[in-house]
N, CA, C and O atoms as a GROMACS GRO file, in nm:
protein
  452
    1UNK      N    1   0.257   1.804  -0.488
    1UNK     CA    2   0.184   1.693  -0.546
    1UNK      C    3   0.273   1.570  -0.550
    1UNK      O    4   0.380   1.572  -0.611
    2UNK      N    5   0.233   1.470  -0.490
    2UNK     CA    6   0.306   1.364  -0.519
    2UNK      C    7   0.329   1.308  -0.639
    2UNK      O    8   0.241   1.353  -0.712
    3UNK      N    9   0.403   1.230  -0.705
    3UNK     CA   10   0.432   1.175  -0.803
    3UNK      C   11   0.449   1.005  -0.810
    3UNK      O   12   0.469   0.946  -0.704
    4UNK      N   13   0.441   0.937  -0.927
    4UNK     CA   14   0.416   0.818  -0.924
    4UNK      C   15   0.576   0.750  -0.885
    4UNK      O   16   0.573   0.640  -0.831
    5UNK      N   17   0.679   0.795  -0.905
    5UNK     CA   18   0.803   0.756  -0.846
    5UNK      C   19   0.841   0.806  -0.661
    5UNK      O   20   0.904   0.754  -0.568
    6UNK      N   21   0.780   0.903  -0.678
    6UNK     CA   22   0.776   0.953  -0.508
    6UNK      C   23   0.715   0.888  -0.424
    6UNK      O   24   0.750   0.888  -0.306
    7UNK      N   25   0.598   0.811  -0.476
    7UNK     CA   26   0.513   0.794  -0.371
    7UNK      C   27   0.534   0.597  -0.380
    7UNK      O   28   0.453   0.529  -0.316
    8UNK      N   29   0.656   0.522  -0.470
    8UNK     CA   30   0.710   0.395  -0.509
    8UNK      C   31   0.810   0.440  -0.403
    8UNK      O   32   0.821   0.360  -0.310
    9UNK      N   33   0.874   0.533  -0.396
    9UNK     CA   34   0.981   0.576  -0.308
    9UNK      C   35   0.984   0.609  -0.141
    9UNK      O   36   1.081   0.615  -0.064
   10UNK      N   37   0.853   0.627  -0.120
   10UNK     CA   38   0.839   0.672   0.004
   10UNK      C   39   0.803   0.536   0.064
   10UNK      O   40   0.740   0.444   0.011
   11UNK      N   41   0.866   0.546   0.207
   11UNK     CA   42   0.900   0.449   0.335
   11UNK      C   43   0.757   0.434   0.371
   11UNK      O   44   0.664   0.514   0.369
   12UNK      N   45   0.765   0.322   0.401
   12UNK     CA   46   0.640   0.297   0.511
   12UNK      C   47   0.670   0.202   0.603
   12UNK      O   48   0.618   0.091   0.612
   13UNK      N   49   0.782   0.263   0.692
   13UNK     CA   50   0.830   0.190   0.794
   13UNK      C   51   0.777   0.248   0.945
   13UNK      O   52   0.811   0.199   1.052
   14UNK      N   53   0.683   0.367   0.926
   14UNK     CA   54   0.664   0.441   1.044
   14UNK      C   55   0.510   0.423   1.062
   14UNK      O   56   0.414   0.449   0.989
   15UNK      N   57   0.523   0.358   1.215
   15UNK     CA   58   0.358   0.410   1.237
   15UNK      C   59   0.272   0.487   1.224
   15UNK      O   60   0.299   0.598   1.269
   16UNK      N   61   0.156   0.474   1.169
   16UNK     CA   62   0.099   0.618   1.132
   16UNK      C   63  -0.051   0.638   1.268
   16UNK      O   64  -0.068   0.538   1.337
   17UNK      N   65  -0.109   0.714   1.285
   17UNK     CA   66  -0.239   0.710   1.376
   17UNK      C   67  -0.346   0.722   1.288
   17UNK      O   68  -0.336   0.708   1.166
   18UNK      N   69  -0.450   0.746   1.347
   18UNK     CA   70  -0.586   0.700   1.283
   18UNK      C   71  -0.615   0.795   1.207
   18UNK      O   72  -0.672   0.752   1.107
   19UNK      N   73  -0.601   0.922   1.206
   19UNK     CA   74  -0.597   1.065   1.119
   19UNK      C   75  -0.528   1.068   1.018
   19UNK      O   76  -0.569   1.105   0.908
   20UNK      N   77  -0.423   1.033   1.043
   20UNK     CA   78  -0.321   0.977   0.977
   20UNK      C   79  -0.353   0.869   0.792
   20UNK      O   80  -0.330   0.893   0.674
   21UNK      N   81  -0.407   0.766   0.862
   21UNK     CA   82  -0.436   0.679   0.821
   21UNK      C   83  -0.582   0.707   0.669
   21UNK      O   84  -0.599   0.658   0.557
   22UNK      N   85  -0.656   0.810   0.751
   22UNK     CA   86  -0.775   0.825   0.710
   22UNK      C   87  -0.746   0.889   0.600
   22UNK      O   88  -0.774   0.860   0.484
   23UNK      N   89  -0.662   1.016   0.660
   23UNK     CA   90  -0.637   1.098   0.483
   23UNK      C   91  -0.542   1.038   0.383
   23UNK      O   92  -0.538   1.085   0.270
   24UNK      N   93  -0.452   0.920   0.422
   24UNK     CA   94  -0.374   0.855   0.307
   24UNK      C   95  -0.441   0.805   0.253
   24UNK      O   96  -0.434   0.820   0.132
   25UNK      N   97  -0.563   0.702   0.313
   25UNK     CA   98  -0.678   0.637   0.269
   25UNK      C   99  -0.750   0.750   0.137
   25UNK      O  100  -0.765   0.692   0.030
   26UNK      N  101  -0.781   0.859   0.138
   26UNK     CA  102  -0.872   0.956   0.108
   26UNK      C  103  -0.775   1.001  -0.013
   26UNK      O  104  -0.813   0.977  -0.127
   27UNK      N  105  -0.624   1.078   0.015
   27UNK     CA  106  -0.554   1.094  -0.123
   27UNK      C  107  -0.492   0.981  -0.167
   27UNK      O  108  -0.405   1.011  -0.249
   28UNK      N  109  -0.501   0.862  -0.146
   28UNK     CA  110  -0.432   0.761  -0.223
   28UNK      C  111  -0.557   0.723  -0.340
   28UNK      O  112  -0.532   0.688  -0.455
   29UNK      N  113  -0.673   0.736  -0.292
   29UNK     CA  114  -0.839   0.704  -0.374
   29UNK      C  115  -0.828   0.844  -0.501
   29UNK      O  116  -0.868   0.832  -0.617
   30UNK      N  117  -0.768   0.964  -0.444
   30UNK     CA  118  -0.805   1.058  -0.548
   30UNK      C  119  -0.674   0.998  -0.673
   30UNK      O  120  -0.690   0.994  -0.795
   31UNK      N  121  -0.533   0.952  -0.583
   31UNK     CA  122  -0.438   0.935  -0.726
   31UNK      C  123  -0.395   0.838  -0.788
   31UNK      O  124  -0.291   0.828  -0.853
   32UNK      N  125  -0.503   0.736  -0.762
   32UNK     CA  126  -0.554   0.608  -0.839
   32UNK      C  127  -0.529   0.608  -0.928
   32UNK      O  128  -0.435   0.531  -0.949
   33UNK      N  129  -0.578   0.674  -1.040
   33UNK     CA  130  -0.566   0.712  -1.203
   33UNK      C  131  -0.421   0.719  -1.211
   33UNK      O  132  -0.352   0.630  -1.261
   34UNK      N  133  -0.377   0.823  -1.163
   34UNK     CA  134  -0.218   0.886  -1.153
   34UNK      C  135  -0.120   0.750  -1.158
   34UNK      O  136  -0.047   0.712  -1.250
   35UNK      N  137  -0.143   0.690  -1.025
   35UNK     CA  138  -0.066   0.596  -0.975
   35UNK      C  139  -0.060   0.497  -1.095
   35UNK      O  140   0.036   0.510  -1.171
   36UNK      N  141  -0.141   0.412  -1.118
   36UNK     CA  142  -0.203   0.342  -1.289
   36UNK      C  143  -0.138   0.329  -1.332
   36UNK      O  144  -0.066   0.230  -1.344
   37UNK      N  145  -0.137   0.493  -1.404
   37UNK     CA  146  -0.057   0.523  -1.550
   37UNK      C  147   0.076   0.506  -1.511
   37UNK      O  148   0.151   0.436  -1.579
   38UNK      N  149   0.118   0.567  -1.400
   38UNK     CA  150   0.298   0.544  -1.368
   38UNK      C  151   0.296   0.429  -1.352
   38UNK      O  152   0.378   0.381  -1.430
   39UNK      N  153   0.235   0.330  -1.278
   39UNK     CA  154   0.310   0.173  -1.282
   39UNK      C  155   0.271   0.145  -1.420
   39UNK      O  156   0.366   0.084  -1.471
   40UNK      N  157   0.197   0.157  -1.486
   40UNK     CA  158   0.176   0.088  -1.628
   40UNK      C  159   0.316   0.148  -1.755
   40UNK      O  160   0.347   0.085  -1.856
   41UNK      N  161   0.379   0.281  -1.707
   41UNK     CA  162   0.462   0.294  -1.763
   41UNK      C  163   0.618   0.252  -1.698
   41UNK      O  164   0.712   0.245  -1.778
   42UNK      N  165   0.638   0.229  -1.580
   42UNK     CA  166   0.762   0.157  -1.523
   42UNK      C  167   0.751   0.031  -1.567
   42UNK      O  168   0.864  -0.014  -1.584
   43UNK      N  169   0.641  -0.072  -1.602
   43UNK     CA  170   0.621  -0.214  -1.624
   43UNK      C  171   0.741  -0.252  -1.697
   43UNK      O  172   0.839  -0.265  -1.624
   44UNK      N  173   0.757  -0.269  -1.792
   44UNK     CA  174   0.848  -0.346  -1.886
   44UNK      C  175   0.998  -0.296  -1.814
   44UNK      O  176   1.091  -0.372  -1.839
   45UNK      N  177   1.020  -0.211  -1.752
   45UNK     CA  178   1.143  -0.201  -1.702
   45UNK      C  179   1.179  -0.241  -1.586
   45UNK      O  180   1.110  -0.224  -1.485
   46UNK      N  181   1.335  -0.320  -1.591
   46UNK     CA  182   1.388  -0.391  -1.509
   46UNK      C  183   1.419  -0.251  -1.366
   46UNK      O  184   1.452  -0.132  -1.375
   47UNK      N  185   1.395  -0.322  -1.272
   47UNK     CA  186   1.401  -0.217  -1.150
   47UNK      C  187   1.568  -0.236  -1.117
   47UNK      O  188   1.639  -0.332  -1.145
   48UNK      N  189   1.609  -0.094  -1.038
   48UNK     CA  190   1.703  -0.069  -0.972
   48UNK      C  191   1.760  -0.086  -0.870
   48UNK      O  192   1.684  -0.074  -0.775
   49UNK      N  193   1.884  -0.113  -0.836
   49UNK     CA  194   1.907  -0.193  -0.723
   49UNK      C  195   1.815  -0.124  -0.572
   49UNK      O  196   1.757  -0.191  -0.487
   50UNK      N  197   1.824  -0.002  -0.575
   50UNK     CA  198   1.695   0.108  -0.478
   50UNK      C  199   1.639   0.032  -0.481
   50UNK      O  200   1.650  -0.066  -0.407
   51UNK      N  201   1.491   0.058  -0.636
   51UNK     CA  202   1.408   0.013  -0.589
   51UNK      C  203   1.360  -0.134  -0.542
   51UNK      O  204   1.275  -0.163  -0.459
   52UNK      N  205   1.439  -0.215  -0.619
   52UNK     CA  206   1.412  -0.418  -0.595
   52UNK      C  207   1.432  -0.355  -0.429
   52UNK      O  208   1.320  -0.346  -0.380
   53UNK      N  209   1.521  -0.318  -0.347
   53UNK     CA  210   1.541  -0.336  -0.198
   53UNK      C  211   1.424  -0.282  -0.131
   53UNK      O  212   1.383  -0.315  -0.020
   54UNK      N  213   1.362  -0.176  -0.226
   54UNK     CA  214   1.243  -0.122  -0.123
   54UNK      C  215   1.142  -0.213  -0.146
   54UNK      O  216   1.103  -0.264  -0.041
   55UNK      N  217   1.083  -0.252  -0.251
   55UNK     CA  218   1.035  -0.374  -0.277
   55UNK      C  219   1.040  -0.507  -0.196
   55UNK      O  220   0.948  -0.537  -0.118
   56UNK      N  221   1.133  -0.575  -0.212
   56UNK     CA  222   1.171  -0.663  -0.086
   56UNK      C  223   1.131  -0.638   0.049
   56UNK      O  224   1.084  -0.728   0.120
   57UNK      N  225   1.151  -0.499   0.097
   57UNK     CA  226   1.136  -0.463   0.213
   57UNK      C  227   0.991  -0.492   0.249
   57UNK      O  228   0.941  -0.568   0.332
   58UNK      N  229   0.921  -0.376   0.128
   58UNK     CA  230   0.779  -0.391   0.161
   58UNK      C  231   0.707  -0.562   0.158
   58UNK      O  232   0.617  -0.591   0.236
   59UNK      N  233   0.753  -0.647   0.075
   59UNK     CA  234   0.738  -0.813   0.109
   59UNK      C  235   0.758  -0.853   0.247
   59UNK      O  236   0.688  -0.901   0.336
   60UNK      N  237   0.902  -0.808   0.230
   60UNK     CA  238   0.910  -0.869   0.368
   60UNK      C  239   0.793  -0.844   0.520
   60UNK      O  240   0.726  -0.921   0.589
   61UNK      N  241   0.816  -0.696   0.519
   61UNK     CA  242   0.714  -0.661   0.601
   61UNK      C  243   0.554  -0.679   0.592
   61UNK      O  244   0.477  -0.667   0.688
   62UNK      N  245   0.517  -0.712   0.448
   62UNK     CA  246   0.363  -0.747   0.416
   62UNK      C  247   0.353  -0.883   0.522
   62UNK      O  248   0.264  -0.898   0.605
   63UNK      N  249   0.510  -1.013   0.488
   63UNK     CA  250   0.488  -1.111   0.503
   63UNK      C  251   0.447  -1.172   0.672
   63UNK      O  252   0.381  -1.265   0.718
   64UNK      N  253   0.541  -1.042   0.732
   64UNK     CA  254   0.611  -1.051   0.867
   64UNK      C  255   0.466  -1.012   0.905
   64UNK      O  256   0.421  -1.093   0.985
   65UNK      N  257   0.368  -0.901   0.869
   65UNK     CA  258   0.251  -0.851   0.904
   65UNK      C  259   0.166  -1.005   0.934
   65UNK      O  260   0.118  -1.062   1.032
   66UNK      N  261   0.183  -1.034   0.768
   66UNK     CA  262   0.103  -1.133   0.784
   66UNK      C  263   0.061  -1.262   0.882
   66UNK      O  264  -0.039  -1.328   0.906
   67UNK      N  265   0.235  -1.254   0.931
   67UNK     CA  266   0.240  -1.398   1.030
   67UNK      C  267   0.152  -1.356   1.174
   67UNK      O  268   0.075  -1.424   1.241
   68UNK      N  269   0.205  -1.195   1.192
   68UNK     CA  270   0.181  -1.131   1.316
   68UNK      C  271   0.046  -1.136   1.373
   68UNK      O  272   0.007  -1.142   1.490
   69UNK      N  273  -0.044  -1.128   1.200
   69UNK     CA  274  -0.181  -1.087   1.225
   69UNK      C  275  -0.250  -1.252   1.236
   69UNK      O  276  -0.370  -1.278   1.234
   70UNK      N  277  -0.182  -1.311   1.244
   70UNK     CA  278  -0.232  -1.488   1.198
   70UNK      C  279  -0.325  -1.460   1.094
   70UNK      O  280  -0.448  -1.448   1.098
   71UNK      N  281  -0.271  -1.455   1.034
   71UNK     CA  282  -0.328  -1.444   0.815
   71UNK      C  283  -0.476  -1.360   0.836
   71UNK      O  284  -0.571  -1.418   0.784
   72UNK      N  285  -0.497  -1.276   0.880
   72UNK     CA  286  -0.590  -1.199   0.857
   72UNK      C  287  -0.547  -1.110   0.795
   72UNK      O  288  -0.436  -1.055   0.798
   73UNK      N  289  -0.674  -1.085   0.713
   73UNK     CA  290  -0.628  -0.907   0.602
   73UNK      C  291  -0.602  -0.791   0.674
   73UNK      O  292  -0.654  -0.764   0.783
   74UNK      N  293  -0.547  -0.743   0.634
   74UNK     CA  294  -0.525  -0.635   0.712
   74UNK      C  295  -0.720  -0.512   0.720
   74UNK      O  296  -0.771  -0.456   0.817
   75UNK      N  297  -0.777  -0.521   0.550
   75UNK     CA  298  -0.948  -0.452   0.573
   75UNK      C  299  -0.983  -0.499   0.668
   75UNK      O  300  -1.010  -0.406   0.745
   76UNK      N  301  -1.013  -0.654   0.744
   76UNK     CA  302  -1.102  -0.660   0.811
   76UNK      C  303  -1.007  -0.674   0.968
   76UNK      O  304  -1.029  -0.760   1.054
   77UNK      N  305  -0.918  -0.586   0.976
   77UNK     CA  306  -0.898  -0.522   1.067
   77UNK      C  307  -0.907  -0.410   1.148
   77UNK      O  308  -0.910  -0.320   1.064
   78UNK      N  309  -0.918  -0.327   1.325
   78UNK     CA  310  -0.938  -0.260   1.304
   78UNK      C  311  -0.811  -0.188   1.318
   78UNK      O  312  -0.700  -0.239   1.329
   79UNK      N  313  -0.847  -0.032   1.316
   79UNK     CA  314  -0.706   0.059   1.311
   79UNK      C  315  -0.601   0.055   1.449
   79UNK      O  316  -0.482   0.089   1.449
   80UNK      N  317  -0.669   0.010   1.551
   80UNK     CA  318  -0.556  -0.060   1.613
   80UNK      C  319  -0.450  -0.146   1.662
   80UNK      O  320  -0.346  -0.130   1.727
   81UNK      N  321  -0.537  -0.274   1.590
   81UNK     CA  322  -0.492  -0.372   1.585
   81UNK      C  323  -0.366  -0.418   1.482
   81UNK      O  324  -0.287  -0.512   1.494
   82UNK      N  325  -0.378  -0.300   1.361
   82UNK     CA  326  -0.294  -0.274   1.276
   82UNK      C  327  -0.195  -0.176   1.352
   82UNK      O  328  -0.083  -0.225   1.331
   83UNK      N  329  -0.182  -0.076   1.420
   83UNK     CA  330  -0.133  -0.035   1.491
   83UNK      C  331  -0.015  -0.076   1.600
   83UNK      O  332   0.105  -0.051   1.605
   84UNK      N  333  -0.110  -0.156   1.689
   84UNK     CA  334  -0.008  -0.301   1.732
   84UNK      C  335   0.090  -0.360   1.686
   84UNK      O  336   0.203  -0.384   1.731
   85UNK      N  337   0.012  -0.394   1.546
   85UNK     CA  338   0.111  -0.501   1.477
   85UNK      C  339   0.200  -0.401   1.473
   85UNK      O  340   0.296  -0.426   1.546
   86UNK      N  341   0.210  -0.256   1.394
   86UNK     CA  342   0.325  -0.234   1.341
   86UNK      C  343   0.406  -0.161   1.427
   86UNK      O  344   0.492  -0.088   1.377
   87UNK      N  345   0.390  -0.170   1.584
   87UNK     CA  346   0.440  -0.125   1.655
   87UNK      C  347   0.536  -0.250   1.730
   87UNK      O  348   0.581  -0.230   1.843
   88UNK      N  349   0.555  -0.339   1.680
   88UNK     CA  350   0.589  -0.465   1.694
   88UNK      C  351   0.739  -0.492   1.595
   88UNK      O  352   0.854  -0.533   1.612
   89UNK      N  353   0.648  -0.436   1.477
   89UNK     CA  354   0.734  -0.455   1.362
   89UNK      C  355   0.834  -0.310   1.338
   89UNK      O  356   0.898  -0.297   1.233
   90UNK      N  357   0.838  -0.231   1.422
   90UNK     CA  358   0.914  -0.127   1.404
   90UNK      C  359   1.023  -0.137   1.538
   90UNK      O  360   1.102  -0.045   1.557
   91UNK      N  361   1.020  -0.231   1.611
   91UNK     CA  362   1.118  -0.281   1.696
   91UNK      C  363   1.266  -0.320   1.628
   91UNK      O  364   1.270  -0.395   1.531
   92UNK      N  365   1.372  -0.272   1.677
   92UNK     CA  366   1.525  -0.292   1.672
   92UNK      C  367   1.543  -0.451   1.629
   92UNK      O  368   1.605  -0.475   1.525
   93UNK      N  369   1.487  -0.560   1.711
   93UNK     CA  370   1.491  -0.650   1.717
   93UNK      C  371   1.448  -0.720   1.550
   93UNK      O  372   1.527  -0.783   1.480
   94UNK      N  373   1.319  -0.694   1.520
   94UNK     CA  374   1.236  -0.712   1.413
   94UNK      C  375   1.272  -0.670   1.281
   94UNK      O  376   1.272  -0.745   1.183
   95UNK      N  377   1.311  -0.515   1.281
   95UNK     CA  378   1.384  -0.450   1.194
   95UNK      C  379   1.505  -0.530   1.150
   95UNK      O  380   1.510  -0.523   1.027
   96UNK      N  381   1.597  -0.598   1.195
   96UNK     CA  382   1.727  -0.661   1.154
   96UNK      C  383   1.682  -0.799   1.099
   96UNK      O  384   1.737  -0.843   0.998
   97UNK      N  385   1.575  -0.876   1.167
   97UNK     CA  386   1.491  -0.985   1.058
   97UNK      C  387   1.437  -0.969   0.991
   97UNK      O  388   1.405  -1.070   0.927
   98UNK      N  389   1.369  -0.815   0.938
   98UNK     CA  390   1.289  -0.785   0.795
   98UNK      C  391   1.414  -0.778   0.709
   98UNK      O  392   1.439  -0.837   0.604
   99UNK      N  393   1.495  -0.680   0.785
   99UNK     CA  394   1.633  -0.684   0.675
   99UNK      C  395   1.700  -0.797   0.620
   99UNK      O  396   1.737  -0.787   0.503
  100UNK      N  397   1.734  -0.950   0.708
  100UNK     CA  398   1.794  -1.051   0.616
  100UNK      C  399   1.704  -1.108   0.543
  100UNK      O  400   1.742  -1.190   0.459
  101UNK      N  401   1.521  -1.068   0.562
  101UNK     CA  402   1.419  -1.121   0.503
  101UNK      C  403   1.458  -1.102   0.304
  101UNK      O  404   1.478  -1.161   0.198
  102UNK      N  405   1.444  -0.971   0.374
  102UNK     CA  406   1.479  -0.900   0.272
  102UNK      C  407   1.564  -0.900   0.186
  102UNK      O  408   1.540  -0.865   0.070
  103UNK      N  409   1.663  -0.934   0.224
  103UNK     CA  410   1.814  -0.927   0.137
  103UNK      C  411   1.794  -1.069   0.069
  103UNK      O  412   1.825  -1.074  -0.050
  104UNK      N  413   1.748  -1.185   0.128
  104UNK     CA  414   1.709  -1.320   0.088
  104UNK      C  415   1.595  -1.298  -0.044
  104UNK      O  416   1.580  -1.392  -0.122
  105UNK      N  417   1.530  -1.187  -0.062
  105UNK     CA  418   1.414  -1.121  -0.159
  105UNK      C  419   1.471  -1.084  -0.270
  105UNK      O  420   1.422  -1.108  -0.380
  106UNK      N  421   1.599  -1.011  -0.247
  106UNK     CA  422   1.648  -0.939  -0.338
  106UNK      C  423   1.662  -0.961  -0.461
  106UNK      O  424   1.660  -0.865  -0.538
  107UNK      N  425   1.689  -1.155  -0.533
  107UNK     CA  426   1.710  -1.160  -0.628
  107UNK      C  427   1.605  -1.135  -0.699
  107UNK      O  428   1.608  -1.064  -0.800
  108UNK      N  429   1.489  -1.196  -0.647
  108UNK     CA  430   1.372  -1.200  -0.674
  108UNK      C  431   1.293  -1.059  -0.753
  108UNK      O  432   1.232  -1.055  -0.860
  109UNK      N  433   1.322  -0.950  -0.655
  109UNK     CA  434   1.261  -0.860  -0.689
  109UNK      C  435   1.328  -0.824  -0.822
  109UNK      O  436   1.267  -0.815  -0.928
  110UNK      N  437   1.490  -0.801  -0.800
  110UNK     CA  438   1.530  -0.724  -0.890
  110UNK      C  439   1.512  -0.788  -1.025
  110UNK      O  440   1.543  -0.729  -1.128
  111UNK      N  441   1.459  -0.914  -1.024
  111UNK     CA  442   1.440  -0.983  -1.198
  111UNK      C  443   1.297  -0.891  -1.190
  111UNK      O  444   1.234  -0.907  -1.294
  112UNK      N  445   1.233  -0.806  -1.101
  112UNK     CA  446   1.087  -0.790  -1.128
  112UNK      C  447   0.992  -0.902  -1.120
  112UNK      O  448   0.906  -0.919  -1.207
  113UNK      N  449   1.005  -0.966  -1.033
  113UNK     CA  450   0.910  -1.093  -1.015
  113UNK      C  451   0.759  -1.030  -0.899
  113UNK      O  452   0.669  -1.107  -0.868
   0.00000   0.00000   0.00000
């Protein structure tokens, strides 16, 4: 069973496929409630140098998505086109500009902003 720190903890730096996609879609809807209550109880606490970096990361890469997709949401996309993108963004090249993105994030996150 996943947990509300496990699943703050787990990477999402890897492409996933459409099967893939469907059942994270499907158990992320069942641990809604779950998920909730754990961020509602991490709130008031200042994050760890870990987590502010995974944080950052995931910014960074929301942001980098964002430019990729020319500001479209990612819903009214379809599953390949998201695919694309993050097959783009999981490049050697890309990866080392999410990272100084990122590190430029860092203060940010770690006040919890």
């Amino acid at each position: 069973m996943l947990k509300f720190k496990d699943f703050i903890e787990e990477d999402e730096l890897s492409e996933i496929s459409l099967t893939q996609r469907i059942a994270k879609s499907m158990s992320m809807r069942k641990l809604k409630g779950r998920l909730k209550a754990g961020a509602r109880r991490f709130k008031g606490r200042l994050p760890d140098r870990n987590r502010a970096l995974k944080r950052a990361n995931r910014t960074a890469r929301a942001s980098a998505f964002k430019i990729l997709s020319r500001g479209k949401n990612k819903s009214s996309m379809s599953a390949a086109q998201k695919s694309s993108i993050e097959k783009k963004l999981n490049k050697p090249a890309f990866q080392s500009r999410l990272k100084r993105v990122a590190k430029r994030l860092l203060p940010q996150k770690r006040m919890g902003k």
